[in-house]
Amino acid sequence: MKQILFSGMIGLILSLAGTPALIKLLARQGYGQYIRDDGPKAHHSKKGTPTMGGIAFILATLIAYFATKAITRESPTASGLLVLFLTTGLGLVGFLDDYIKVVKRRSLGLRAKAKLAGQSIVGLAFAVLALQFPDNAGRTPASEHLSFVRDFEWAVGPVLFVIFAYFLIAAASNGVNLTDGLDGLATGASVMAFGAYTFIGVWEYGQSCAYVSSATANCYDVRDPLDLAVVAAALMGSCFGFLWWNTSPAKIFMGDTGSLALGGALAGLAICSRTEILLVLLGGLFVIITLSVIIQVGSFRMTGKRVFKMAPLQHHFELKGWSEVLVVVRFWIIQGLCVAVGLGLFYAGWVTG
């Protein structure tokens, strides 16, 4: 358990102390946020705020993980490395998108096809690799069995699993991306989700089939549950430190660099901890906001009318007169409730499994 404490604290300290240096560097280079003209008018004051802040917590997470391994003299695991690969790879795609926006002054960033190609390469590579690297008991980081709080009995086969994993990764990364519209909103919601996955990793480790007889207990057949908790703790601590500077009034934005990385991390943790469908609840706020965009677009295309004043949903409430801080805090409460329900179902699955 020392690994979890070390990774969380190192990630927190590095992100909290390192983000101001990144703010100064980005400001000196003139890498400021572009604000759309069709967004809420109150956001125009944010124009020029340094973006690409995801660099801070991605680096903090990587350093925290590997420093923890060095301090505790434990070896990295396939599951932990794969989640970090997915996080960093999607962060790189987001960085290219942000770089084109703020440096090349092209407001839409990467072309849609190029962005999709980048996400596809990273997501598919992760999905394929996650079915490799069996341990001594034959457990691989991911399973061909889909899962809610544990694997279902039936397997979908490697091809369908890779397709499912890819769509889960794309949905999670784009969901966090859509949520990242108000100061601290996506960061705070992600802290809660990573906290949940820290708990899940610890719990699965304590009830692992590697240590508990499956004949007498509802054990979890997960390859590296403790190391997944270490990664989740590093992400939680790094995001928490970043939140100090990202909360209203934000001194820095995470940009697509951060939002795509966080979504990828959540999807990777869900896949490797065998809680893929449970992610719908643990990332409940991201799901709600994504659905608001789907409803808005679908309604406009079918009827020519809009359901919300503006999508994503957080901007609808801004246009209704809610202050930005009020929207963020209430949406954090919604995310907290979603995480509580998700963890409750996870525990219930162990009791009744």
Short mmCIF file of N, CA and C in Angstrom, two decimals, residues 198-262:
data_model
loop_
_atom_site.label_atom_id
_atom_site.label_comp_id
_atom_site.label_asym_id
_atom_site.label_seq_id
_atom_site.Cartn_x
_atom_site.Cartn_y
_atom_site.Cartn_z
N THR A 198 -8.81 3.97 -7.64
CA THR A 198 -7.82 3.63 -6.63
C THR A 198 -8.41 2.64 -5.64
N PHE A 199 -9.63 2.94 -5.20
CA PHE A 199 -10.33 2.04 -4.27
C PHE A 199 -10.58 0.67 -4.91
N ILE A 200 -11.04 0.67 -6.15
CA ILE A 200 -11.34 -0.59 -6.84
C ILE A 200 -10.08 -1.45 -6.97
N GLY A 201 -8.96 -0.82 -7.34
CA GLY A 201 -7.71 -1.57 -7.47
C GLY A 201 -7.28 -2.19 -6.16
N VAL A 202 -7.40 -1.43 -5.06
CA VAL A 202 -7.02 -1.95 -3.74
C VAL A 202 -7.95 -3.10 -3.34
N TRP A 203 -9.23 -2.92 -3.57
CA TRP A 203 -10.20 -3.95 -3.21
C TRP A 203 -9.97 -5.23 -4.01
N GLU A 204 -9.77 -5.09 -5.32
CA GLU A 204 -9.53 -6.26 -6.16
C GLU A 204 -8.23 -6.96 -5.77
N TYR A 205 -7.25 -6.20 -5.35
CA TYR A 205 -5.98 -6.79 -4.89
C TYR A 205 -6.21 -7.62 -3.63
N GLY A 206 -7.00 -7.09 -2.71
CA GLY A 206 -7.28 -7.81 -1.47
C GLY A 206 -8.10 -9.06 -1.68
N GLN A 207 -8.90 -9.08 -2.76
CA GLN A 207 -9.75 -10.23 -3.06
C GLN A 207 -9.31 -10.91 -4.36
N SER A 208 -8.04 -10.82 -4.68
CA SER A 208 -7.53 -11.37 -5.94
C SER A 208 -7.54 -12.90 -5.93
N CYS A 209 -7.84 -13.49 -7.08
CA CYS A 209 -7.80 -14.95 -7.21
C CYS A 209 -6.39 -15.49 -7.05
N ALA A 210 -5.40 -14.60 -7.16
CA ALA A 210 -4.02 -15.04 -6.97
C ALA A 210 -3.72 -15.35 -5.50
N TYR A 211 -4.55 -14.81 -4.59
CA TYR A 211 -4.30 -14.99 -3.16
C TYR A 211 -5.47 -15.63 -2.42
N VAL A 212 -6.67 -15.57 -3.04
CA VAL A 212 -7.86 -16.11 -2.39
C VAL A 212 -8.41 -17.24 -3.23
N SER A 213 -8.74 -18.32 -2.63
CA SER A 213 -9.28 -19.46 -3.38
C SER A 213 -10.63 -19.12 -3.99
N SER A 214 -10.77 -19.31 -5.32
CA SER A 214 -12.02 -19.02 -5.99
C SER A 214 -13.15 -19.93 -5.54
N ALA A 215 -12.79 -21.05 -4.90
CA ALA A 215 -13.83 -21.98 -4.44
C ALA A 215 -14.51 -21.49 -3.17
N THR A 216 -13.86 -20.60 -2.44
CA THR A 216 -14.41 -20.16 -1.17
C THR A 216 -14.68 -18.67 -1.13
N ALA A 217 -14.37 -17.94 -2.17
CA ALA A 217 -14.57 -16.49 -2.14
C ALA A 217 -14.86 -15.98 -3.55
N ASN A 218 -15.50 -14.83 -3.60
CA ASN A 218 -15.79 -14.17 -4.88
C ASN A 218 -14.57 -13.38 -5.32
N CYS A 219 -13.54 -14.06 -5.75
CA CYS A 219 -12.29 -13.39 -6.06
C CYS A 219 -12.34 -12.72 -7.43
N TYR A 220 -11.37 -11.82 -7.65
CA TYR A 220 -11.27 -11.07 -8.91
C TYR A 220 -10.10 -11.61 -9.71
N ASP A 221 -10.37 -11.99 -10.96
CA ASP A 221 -9.35 -12.57 -11.82
C ASP A 221 -8.70 -11.47 -12.66
N VAL A 222 -8.08 -10.51 -11.98
CA VAL A 222 -7.48 -9.34 -12.62
C VAL A 222 -5.97 -9.46 -12.53
N ARG A 223 -5.26 -9.10 -13.59
CA ARG A 223 -3.82 -9.36 -13.66
C ARG A 223 -3.02 -8.56 -12.64
N ASP A 224 -3.17 -7.23 -12.62
CA ASP A 224 -2.32 -6.39 -11.77
C ASP A 224 -3.15 -5.34 -11.03
N PRO A 225 -4.07 -5.77 -10.16
CA PRO A 225 -4.97 -4.78 -9.54
C PRO A 225 -4.26 -3.73 -8.69
N LEU A 226 -3.23 -4.13 -7.95
CA LEU A 226 -2.55 -3.16 -7.10
C LEU A 226 -1.85 -2.10 -7.94
N ASP A 227 -1.24 -2.51 -9.04
CA ASP A 227 -0.54 -1.54 -9.87
C ASP A 227 -1.52 -0.60 -10.57
N LEU A 228 -2.71 -1.07 -10.87
CA LEU A 228 -3.74 -0.19 -11.42
C LEU A 228 -4.12 0.87 -10.38
N ALA A 229 -4.15 0.48 -9.12
CA ALA A 229 -4.42 1.44 -8.05
C ALA A 229 -3.30 2.46 -7.94
N VAL A 230 -2.06 2.02 -8.15
CA VAL A 230 -0.91 2.93 -8.12
C VAL A 230 -1.03 3.97 -9.24
N VAL A 231 -1.38 3.52 -10.44
CA VAL A 231 -1.56 4.44 -11.56
C VAL A 231 -2.71 5.40 -11.28
N ALA A 232 -3.83 4.87 -10.79
CA ALA A 232 -5.00 5.71 -10.51
C ALA A 232 -4.68 6.75 -9.43
N ALA A 233 -3.91 6.35 -8.42
CA ALA A 233 -3.53 7.29 -7.36
C ALA A 233 -2.62 8.39 -7.90
N ALA A 234 -1.69 8.02 -8.78
CA ALA A 234 -0.81 9.02 -9.40
C ALA A 234 -1.63 10.02 -10.21
N LEU A 235 -2.60 9.51 -10.96
CA LEU A 235 -3.47 10.39 -11.75
C LEU A 235 -4.33 11.28 -10.84
N MET A 236 -4.86 10.70 -9.78
CA MET A 236 -5.69 11.47 -8.85
C MET A 236 -4.88 12.59 -8.21
N GLY A 237 -3.68 12.26 -7.71
CA GLY A 237 -2.85 13.27 -7.08
C GLY A 237 -2.43 14.35 -8.05
N SER A 238 -2.05 13.96 -9.27
CA SER A 238 -1.61 14.93 -10.27
C SER A 238 -2.74 15.87 -10.68
N CYS A 239 -3.94 15.31 -10.86
CA CYS A 239 -5.09 16.15 -11.22
C CYS A 239 -5.48 17.08 -10.06
N PHE A 240 -5.35 16.57 -8.84
CA PHE A 240 -5.70 17.38 -7.67
C PHE A 240 -4.76 18.58 -7.55
N GLY A 241 -3.47 18.35 -7.80
CA GLY A 241 -2.53 19.46 -7.78
C GLY A 241 -2.79 20.46 -8.90
N PHE A 242 -3.13 19.95 -10.07
CA PHE A 242 -3.44 20.82 -11.20
C PHE A 242 -4.70 21.63 -10.93
N LEU A 243 -5.66 21.06 -10.20
CA LEU A 243 -6.93 21.74 -9.92
C LEU A 243 -6.71 23.05 -9.16
N TRP A 244 -5.65 23.12 -8.35
CA TRP A 244 -5.34 24.36 -7.61
C TRP A 244 -5.21 25.54 -8.58
N TRP A 245 -4.63 25.29 -9.74
CA TRP A 245 -4.38 26.35 -10.72
C TRP A 245 -5.47 26.42 -11.79
N ASN A 246 -6.26 25.36 -11.90
CA ASN A 246 -7.27 25.27 -12.95
C ASN A 246 -8.66 25.70 -12.48
N THR A 247 -8.83 25.81 -11.14
CA THR A 247 -10.13 26.20 -10.63
C THR A 247 -10.36 27.70 -10.87
N SER A 248 -11.61 28.12 -10.79
CA SER A 248 -11.98 29.50 -11.12
C SER A 248 -11.36 30.52 -10.16
N PRO A 249 -10.78 31.60 -10.70
CA PRO A 249 -10.50 31.87 -12.12
C PRO A 249 -9.24 31.12 -12.58
N ALA A 250 -9.38 30.32 -13.60
CA ALA A 250 -8.30 29.43 -14.03
C ALA A 250 -7.09 30.21 -14.50
N LYS A 251 -5.92 29.78 -14.03
CA LYS A 251 -4.66 30.34 -14.50
C LYS A 251 -4.13 29.58 -15.71
N ILE A 252 -4.71 28.39 -15.94
CA ILE A 252 -4.28 27.53 -17.05
C ILE A 252 -5.41 26.57 -17.38
N PHE A 253 -5.52 26.19 -18.65
CA PHE A 253 -6.49 25.20 -19.09
C PHE A 253 -5.76 23.92 -19.48
N MET A 254 -6.42 22.78 -19.30
CA MET A 254 -5.78 21.51 -19.66
C MET A 254 -5.71 21.30 -21.17
N GLY A 255 -6.64 21.89 -21.93
CA GLY A 255 -6.66 21.72 -23.37
C GLY A 255 -6.98 20.28 -23.76
N ASP A 256 -6.96 20.02 -25.06
CA ASP A 256 -7.17 18.66 -25.54
C ASP A 256 -6.04 17.75 -25.07
N THR A 257 -4.87 18.33 -24.82
CA THR A 257 -3.75 17.55 -24.28
C THR A 257 -4.18 16.81 -23.03
N GLY A 258 -4.85 17.52 -22.14
CA GLY A 258 -5.26 16.91 -20.89
C GLY A 258 -6.54 16.11 -20.98
N SER A 259 -7.55 16.65 -21.68
CA SER A 259 -8.85 15.98 -21.69
C SER A 259 -8.80 14.62 -22.40
N LEU A 260 -8.10 14.54 -23.53
CA LEU A 260 -8.00 13.25 -24.21
C LEU A 260 -7.20 12.26 -23.37
N ALA A 261 -6.17 12.74 -22.70
CA ALA A 261 -5.36 11.87 -21.85
C ALA A 261 -6.17 11.33 -20.68
N LEU A 262 -6.95 12.18 -20.03
CA LEU A 262 -7.75 11.74 -18.88
C LEU A 262 -8.81 10.73 -19.29
#
